[in-house]
Short mmCIF file of C-alpha atoms in Angstrom, two decimals:
data_model
loop_
_atom_site.label_atom_id
_atom_site.label_comp_id
_atom_site.label_asym_id
_atom_site.label_seq_id
_atom_site.Cartn_x
_atom_site.Cartn_y
_atom_site.Cartn_z
CA MET A 1 23.73 17.34 -4.20
CA ARG A 2 20.91 15.13 -2.89
CA LEU A 3 18.37 17.81 -3.79
CA LEU A 4 19.78 17.72 -7.59
CA HIS A 5 19.66 13.61 -7.44
CA ALA A 6 15.67 14.15 -6.56
CA VAL A 7 15.11 16.84 -9.18
CA PHE A 8 16.93 14.70 -11.80
CA ALA A 9 15.48 12.21 -11.05
CA GLU A 10 11.56 13.95 -10.77
CA HIS A 11 12.19 15.56 -14.60
CA ALA A 12 13.63 11.78 -16.13
CA LEU A 13 10.39 10.11 -15.73
CA ALA A 14 8.82 12.52 -18.03
CA PHE A 15 10.93 10.96 -20.77
CA GLY A 16 9.53 7.51 -21.14
CA GLU A 17 8.09 5.45 -17.83
CA HIS A 18 10.90 2.79 -18.75
CA ILE A 19 14.02 5.12 -19.27
CA GLY A 20 12.79 7.77 -16.64
CA ASP A 21 12.59 4.64 -14.45
CA ALA A 22 16.36 3.36 -14.90
CA ILE A 23 17.55 6.52 -13.78
CA VAL A 24 16.01 7.02 -10.77
CA ARG A 25 16.71 3.50 -9.88
CA LEU A 26 20.49 4.72 -10.58
CA LEU A 27 20.53 8.60 -8.75
CA LEU A 28 18.50 6.61 -6.04
CA GLY A 29 21.64 4.98 -5.76
CA ASP A 30 20.27 1.58 -4.94
CA GLY A 31 23.14 -0.63 -5.92
CA GLY A 32 23.42 -4.15 -7.05
CA GLN A 33 20.26 -5.10 -4.68
CA GLY A 34 18.19 -2.54 -6.36
CA HIS A 35 19.56 -3.51 -10.16
CA ILE A 36 18.22 -6.94 -9.51
CA ALA A 37 15.10 -6.31 -8.22
CA TRP A 38 14.12 -3.59 -10.64
CA ILE A 39 15.50 -6.10 -13.41
CA ALA A 40 13.86 -8.83 -12.08
CA ALA A 41 10.88 -6.43 -12.16
CA ARG A 42 10.89 -6.40 -15.93
CA GLY A 43 10.64 -9.93 -16.65
CA PRO A 44 7.34 -11.98 -17.51
CA GLY A 45 5.42 -12.25 -14.55
CA GLY A 46 6.51 -8.71 -13.34
CA LEU A 47 5.58 -5.14 -12.95
CA PHE A 48 7.09 -4.73 -16.42
CA ASP A 49 5.95 -7.30 -18.55
CA ALA A 50 5.77 -5.82 -21.74
CA GLY A 51 2.40 -8.61 -22.77
CA GLU A 52 0.48 -7.21 -20.12
CA ASP A 53 -1.99 -4.89 -21.46
CA PHE A 54 -2.45 -2.75 -18.44
CA GLY A 55 -5.39 -0.81 -19.40
CA ALA A 56 -7.74 -3.15 -19.83
CA VAL A 57 -9.72 -2.07 -16.48
CA GLY A 58 -11.51 -5.15 -16.41
CA HIS A 59 -8.28 -7.04 -14.57
CA GLN A 60 -7.32 -3.77 -12.86
CA ALA A 61 -7.30 -5.75 -9.29
CA ASP A 62 -5.75 -8.65 -10.45
CA GLN A 63 -2.52 -6.24 -12.21
CA LEU A 64 -2.46 -5.17 -9.26
CA ARG A 65 -2.53 -7.82 -6.77
CA ARG A 66 0.01 -8.97 -9.62
CA ALA A 67 2.50 -5.69 -8.94
CA ALA A 68 1.77 -5.57 -5.36
CA ALA A 69 3.60 -9.13 -4.77
CA THR A 70 6.15 -8.49 -7.27
CA LEU A 71 7.05 -5.31 -5.25
CA GLY A 72 7.13 -7.83 -1.51
CA ARG A 73 9.33 -9.91 -3.22
CA CYS A 74 11.95 -6.82 -4.62
CA ALA A 75 11.66 -5.99 -0.78
CA ALA A 76 12.22 -8.80 0.29
CA LYS A 77 16.01 -9.38 -2.01
CA THR A 78 16.74 -5.54 -1.22
CA LYS A 79 16.09 -6.10 2.11
CA ARG A 80 15.15 -2.80 3.40
CA SER A 81 11.50 -3.54 4.28
CA GLY A 82 11.66 -3.63 7.68
CA GLY A 83 10.28 -6.76 10.42
CA SER A 84 6.29 -7.85 11.03
CA LYS A 85 5.49 -7.49 14.90
CA SER A 86 2.50 -9.75 14.54
CA SER A 87 2.86 -13.39 14.07
CA LYS A 88 0.72 -13.17 10.78
CA ARG A 89 1.51 -12.40 7.39
CA LEU A 90 0.98 -9.37 5.80
CA PRO A 91 -0.73 -8.99 2.78
CA THR A 92 0.96 -7.33 -0.09
CA LEU A 93 -2.35 -5.65 -0.94
CA LEU A 94 -4.60 -3.62 0.52
CA PHE A 95 -8.02 -2.14 -0.46
CA PHE A 96 -9.46 0.98 1.34
CA THR A 97 -13.34 1.17 2.30
CA ASP A 98 -14.77 4.79 1.53
CA PRO A 99 -18.43 5.32 1.99
CA VAL A 100 -18.95 7.82 -1.33
CA ARG A 101 -15.79 6.36 -3.35
CA THR A 102 -16.73 2.78 -2.39
CA PRO A 103 -20.49 2.73 -0.77
CA ASP A 104 -20.81 -1.25 -1.71
CA PRO A 105 -17.77 -2.76 0.40
CA VAL A 106 -19.07 -5.82 0.54
CA ALA A 107 -19.12 -6.24 -3.62
CA VAL A 108 -15.74 -5.68 -3.76
CA ALA A 109 -14.85 -7.79 -1.15
CA GLU A 110 -16.21 -10.41 -3.12
CA ARG A 111 -14.30 -9.86 -6.28
CA LEU A 112 -10.70 -9.13 -4.70
CA PRO A 113 -7.90 -11.95 -5.28
CA ARG A 114 -7.31 -14.38 -2.84
CA GLY A 115 -5.06 -13.02 0.03
CA THR A 116 -6.05 -9.42 -0.39
CA GLY A 117 -6.07 -7.35 2.73
CA ILE A 118 -9.19 -4.46 3.08
CA VAL A 119 -9.28 -1.82 5.62
CA PHE A 120 -12.97 -0.97 6.85
CA ARG A 121 -13.98 2.42 7.86
CA ALA A 122 -16.88 3.03 8.89
CA PHE A 123 -16.62 6.63 9.94
CA GLY A 124 -18.93 5.61 12.53
CA ALA A 125 -21.75 4.91 10.41
CA SER A 126 -24.60 3.10 12.61
CA ASP A 127 -24.39 -0.10 10.17
CA ALA A 128 -20.46 -0.63 10.99
CA VAL A 129 -21.58 -4.02 13.06
CA ILE A 130 -23.65 -5.39 10.03
CA THR A 131 -21.23 -4.05 7.12
CA GLY A 132 -18.40 -5.30 9.48
CA ARG A 133 -19.84 -8.90 9.89
CA ARG A 134 -20.27 -9.19 6.41
CA LEU A 135 -16.95 -8.22 5.42
CA ALA A 136 -15.30 -10.58 7.72
CA LYS A 137 -17.61 -13.28 6.47
CA ILE A 138 -16.46 -12.86 3.26
CA ALA A 139 -12.41 -12.42 4.54
CA ARG A 140 -12.57 -16.23 5.98
CA ARG A 141 -14.31 -17.18 3.15
CA ARG A 142 -12.17 -16.57 0.58
CA GLY A 143 -8.64 -16.28 2.59
CA LEU A 144 -8.49 -12.19 3.21
CA THR A 145 -7.06 -10.14 5.95
CA LEU A 146 -10.02 -7.77 7.62
CA LEU A 147 -8.30 -4.89 9.29
CA VAL A 148 -10.86 -1.74 10.86
CA GLY A 149 -10.38 2.12 10.36
CA ALA A 150 -9.58 3.62 13.86
CA ASP A 151 -12.34 1.65 16.32
CA PRO A 152 -10.58 -1.28 18.19
CA ASP A 153 -14.08 -2.19 20.05
CA LEU A 154 -15.26 -2.49 16.23
CA ALA A 155 -12.64 -4.58 15.21
CA ALA A 156 -12.49 -6.63 18.12
CA ALA A 157 -17.33 -6.84 18.04
CA ILE A 158 -16.94 -9.01 14.35
CA GLY A 159 -13.68 -10.85 14.58
CA ALA A 160 -11.17 -8.66 12.32
CA ASP A 161 -7.81 -9.79 11.81
CA GLY A 162 -6.35 -6.27 13.25
CA LEU A 163 -6.63 -2.16 13.46
CA HIS A 164 -5.72 0.80 11.03
CA LEU A 165 -5.20 3.66 12.63
CA PRO A 166 -5.15 7.10 11.60
CA GLU A 167 -1.42 8.92 11.55
CA ARG A 168 -2.88 11.01 14.71
CA LEU A 169 -3.14 7.61 16.76
CA ALA A 170 -0.38 5.40 15.46
CA ALA A 171 1.55 6.77 18.52
CA ARG A 172 -1.29 4.22 20.44
CA ALA A 173 -0.48 1.20 18.47
CA VAL A 174 0.94 -0.73 21.74
CA ARG A 175 -2.24 -0.03 23.69
CA LEU A 176 -4.70 -0.37 20.79
CA ARG A 177 -3.17 -4.10 19.58
CA ARG A 178 -4.86 -6.47 21.30
CA SER A 179 -3.25 -9.92 21.15
CA GLY A 180 -2.78 -11.74 16.98
CA TRP A 181 -3.75 -8.21 15.77
CA ILE A 182 -1.64 -7.30 12.79
CA VAL A 183 -1.95 -3.19 13.26
CA THR A 184 -0.82 -0.96 10.33
CA ALA A 185 -0.81 2.87 10.42
CA ALA A 186 -1.42 5.96 8.05
CA ALA A 187 2.01 8.54 7.78
CA HIS A 188 1.98 11.52 5.24
CA SER A 189 5.76 12.49 6.36
CA LEU A 190 8.85 10.56 6.92
CA THR A 191 8.29 12.38 10.63
CA ALA A 192 4.79 9.93 11.00
CA ALA A 193 6.22 6.95 9.65
CA ARG A 194 8.92 6.96 11.94
CA ILE A 195 6.82 8.09 15.02
CA ALA A 196 4.98 5.03 13.67
CA ALA A 197 7.28 2.31 13.37
CA ARG A 198 8.46 3.47 16.66
CA ALA A 199 5.24 2.62 18.22
CA GLY A 200 4.89 -0.23 17.12
CA VAL A 201 2.72 -0.72 13.85
CA ASP A 202 3.69 -4.20 11.48
CA ALA A 203 3.75 -1.69 9.00
CA VAL A 204 2.81 2.06 7.48
CA VAL A 205 1.04 3.04 4.81
CA VAL A 206 2.75 6.16 2.94
CA SER A 207 0.57 8.88 0.93
CA PRO A 208 -0.19 10.61 -1.08
CA VAL A 209 2.16 8.79 -3.83
CA PHE A 210 0.69 9.93 -6.35
CA ALA A 211 -2.70 12.21 -7.52
CA SER A 212 -5.42 10.85 -6.22
CA ASN A 213 -9.26 11.71 -5.26
CA SER A 214 -9.19 11.27 -1.46
CA PRO A 215 -10.62 15.26 0.11
CA SER A 216 -7.74 14.61 3.02
CA ALA A 217 -4.84 14.25 0.35
CA GLY A 218 -1.91 16.29 1.02
CA ARG A 219 1.48 17.65 -0.63
CA LEU A 220 2.26 14.25 -3.10
CA LEU A 221 5.51 12.67 -2.28
CA GLY A 222 6.59 11.31 -6.30
CA PRO A 223 8.50 8.45 -6.52
CA VAL A 224 11.33 9.46 -6.17
CA ARG A 225 10.14 10.58 -2.43
CA PHE A 226 8.63 7.76 -1.79
CA SER A 227 11.23 5.37 -1.91
CA SER A 228 13.49 7.54 -0.10
CA LEU A 229 10.80 7.83 2.86
CA VAL A 230 10.85 4.12 2.43
CA ARG A 231 14.09 3.29 3.33
CA GLY A 232 13.69 5.94 6.43
CA ILE A 233 11.13 4.22 8.27
CA GLY A 234 12.65 1.25 9.65
CA ALA A 235 9.19 -0.69 9.13
CA PRO A 236 7.04 -2.04 6.12
CA ALA A 237 5.85 0.28 3.62
CA TYR A 238 3.01 0.43 1.30
CA ALA A 239 1.95 2.48 -1.10
CA LEU A 240 -1.11 4.77 -0.97
CA GLY A 241 -2.75 7.21 -3.68
CA GLY A 242 -3.21 7.29 -7.03
CA ILE A 243 -1.66 3.23 -7.24
CA THR A 244 -2.68 1.88 -10.57
CA PRO A 245 -1.01 -1.37 -12.86
CA ARG A 246 0.56 2.02 -14.48
CA THR A 247 2.17 4.32 -11.51
CA ALA A 248 2.84 1.45 -8.94
CA ARG A 249 5.88 0.47 -11.78
CA ARG A 250 7.08 3.59 -11.32
CA ILE A 251 7.83 2.46 -7.75
CA ALA A 252 9.40 -0.94 -8.41
CA ALA A 253 12.81 -0.77 -6.44
CA SER A 254 10.82 1.79 -3.86
CA GLY A 255 11.48 -1.05 -1.05
CA ALA A 256 7.73 -1.07 -0.11
CA ILE A 257 6.34 -4.03 0.49
CA GLY A 258 3.02 -4.00 -1.36
CA LEU A 259 0.36 -1.08 -2.33
CA ALA A 260 -3.50 0.64 -1.52
CA ALA A 261 -5.68 1.43 -3.18
CA VAL A 262 -9.45 2.33 -3.07
CA GLU A 263 -11.41 2.85 -6.15
CA ALA A 264 -8.62 1.21 -8.59
CA LEU A 265 -9.51 -2.21 -6.71
CA ALA A 266 -13.26 -1.50 -7.07
CA SER A 267 -13.31 -1.20 -10.84
#
């Protein structure tokens, strides 16, 4: 029966985003709370605001900010997001830097909506400390949250707010955490997400939800499997992979606390 639910829900999406998403919510068995969250997301300013021009590239970052904030509110209403281990508030929107796909992260940081989180992935670049300190300065000035990917020493050197761990390092979260830090981890399956949650991360970044340009992207989860995965993690979760204002509408009642993107926030 569970398999039939997933199959019918996935095919329902092809009949139109609004109708398909409604059927997905019903088949997922959200109950009253899920329906309330979905209806709220359709209202003015929500993910489904009929007056929104989701095709306007110039407004994409702000559209994603509003979509992410709506996800966070929906997750709070359905109480399915788990709890953060950090005393710091988790941002609802994360920008992941990439040396190829976002070659000028400093310029992007200057344009990000206030309250956004940055995951600075230096990948051993020789100018990592210089770029990281520039990002930290912008983050402090603009009210952004700065995490560093996989390198706790770099995070400490630039005064970052925390650390983002690749899936392979998630189990070491407790040992790598420093006082006051936010620690997140990547996960590409329910098993990996649960390992990260048990290791004490503040949130799990789950990917790929939709088709993306990442060369390391694995099997797509899709909105139904992603929503089911979020329910089973036991920690706050972000959606990463092919996230746009349009695709964000398809996970409005997933229970995720926010969105994460690379190019979508660099446009």
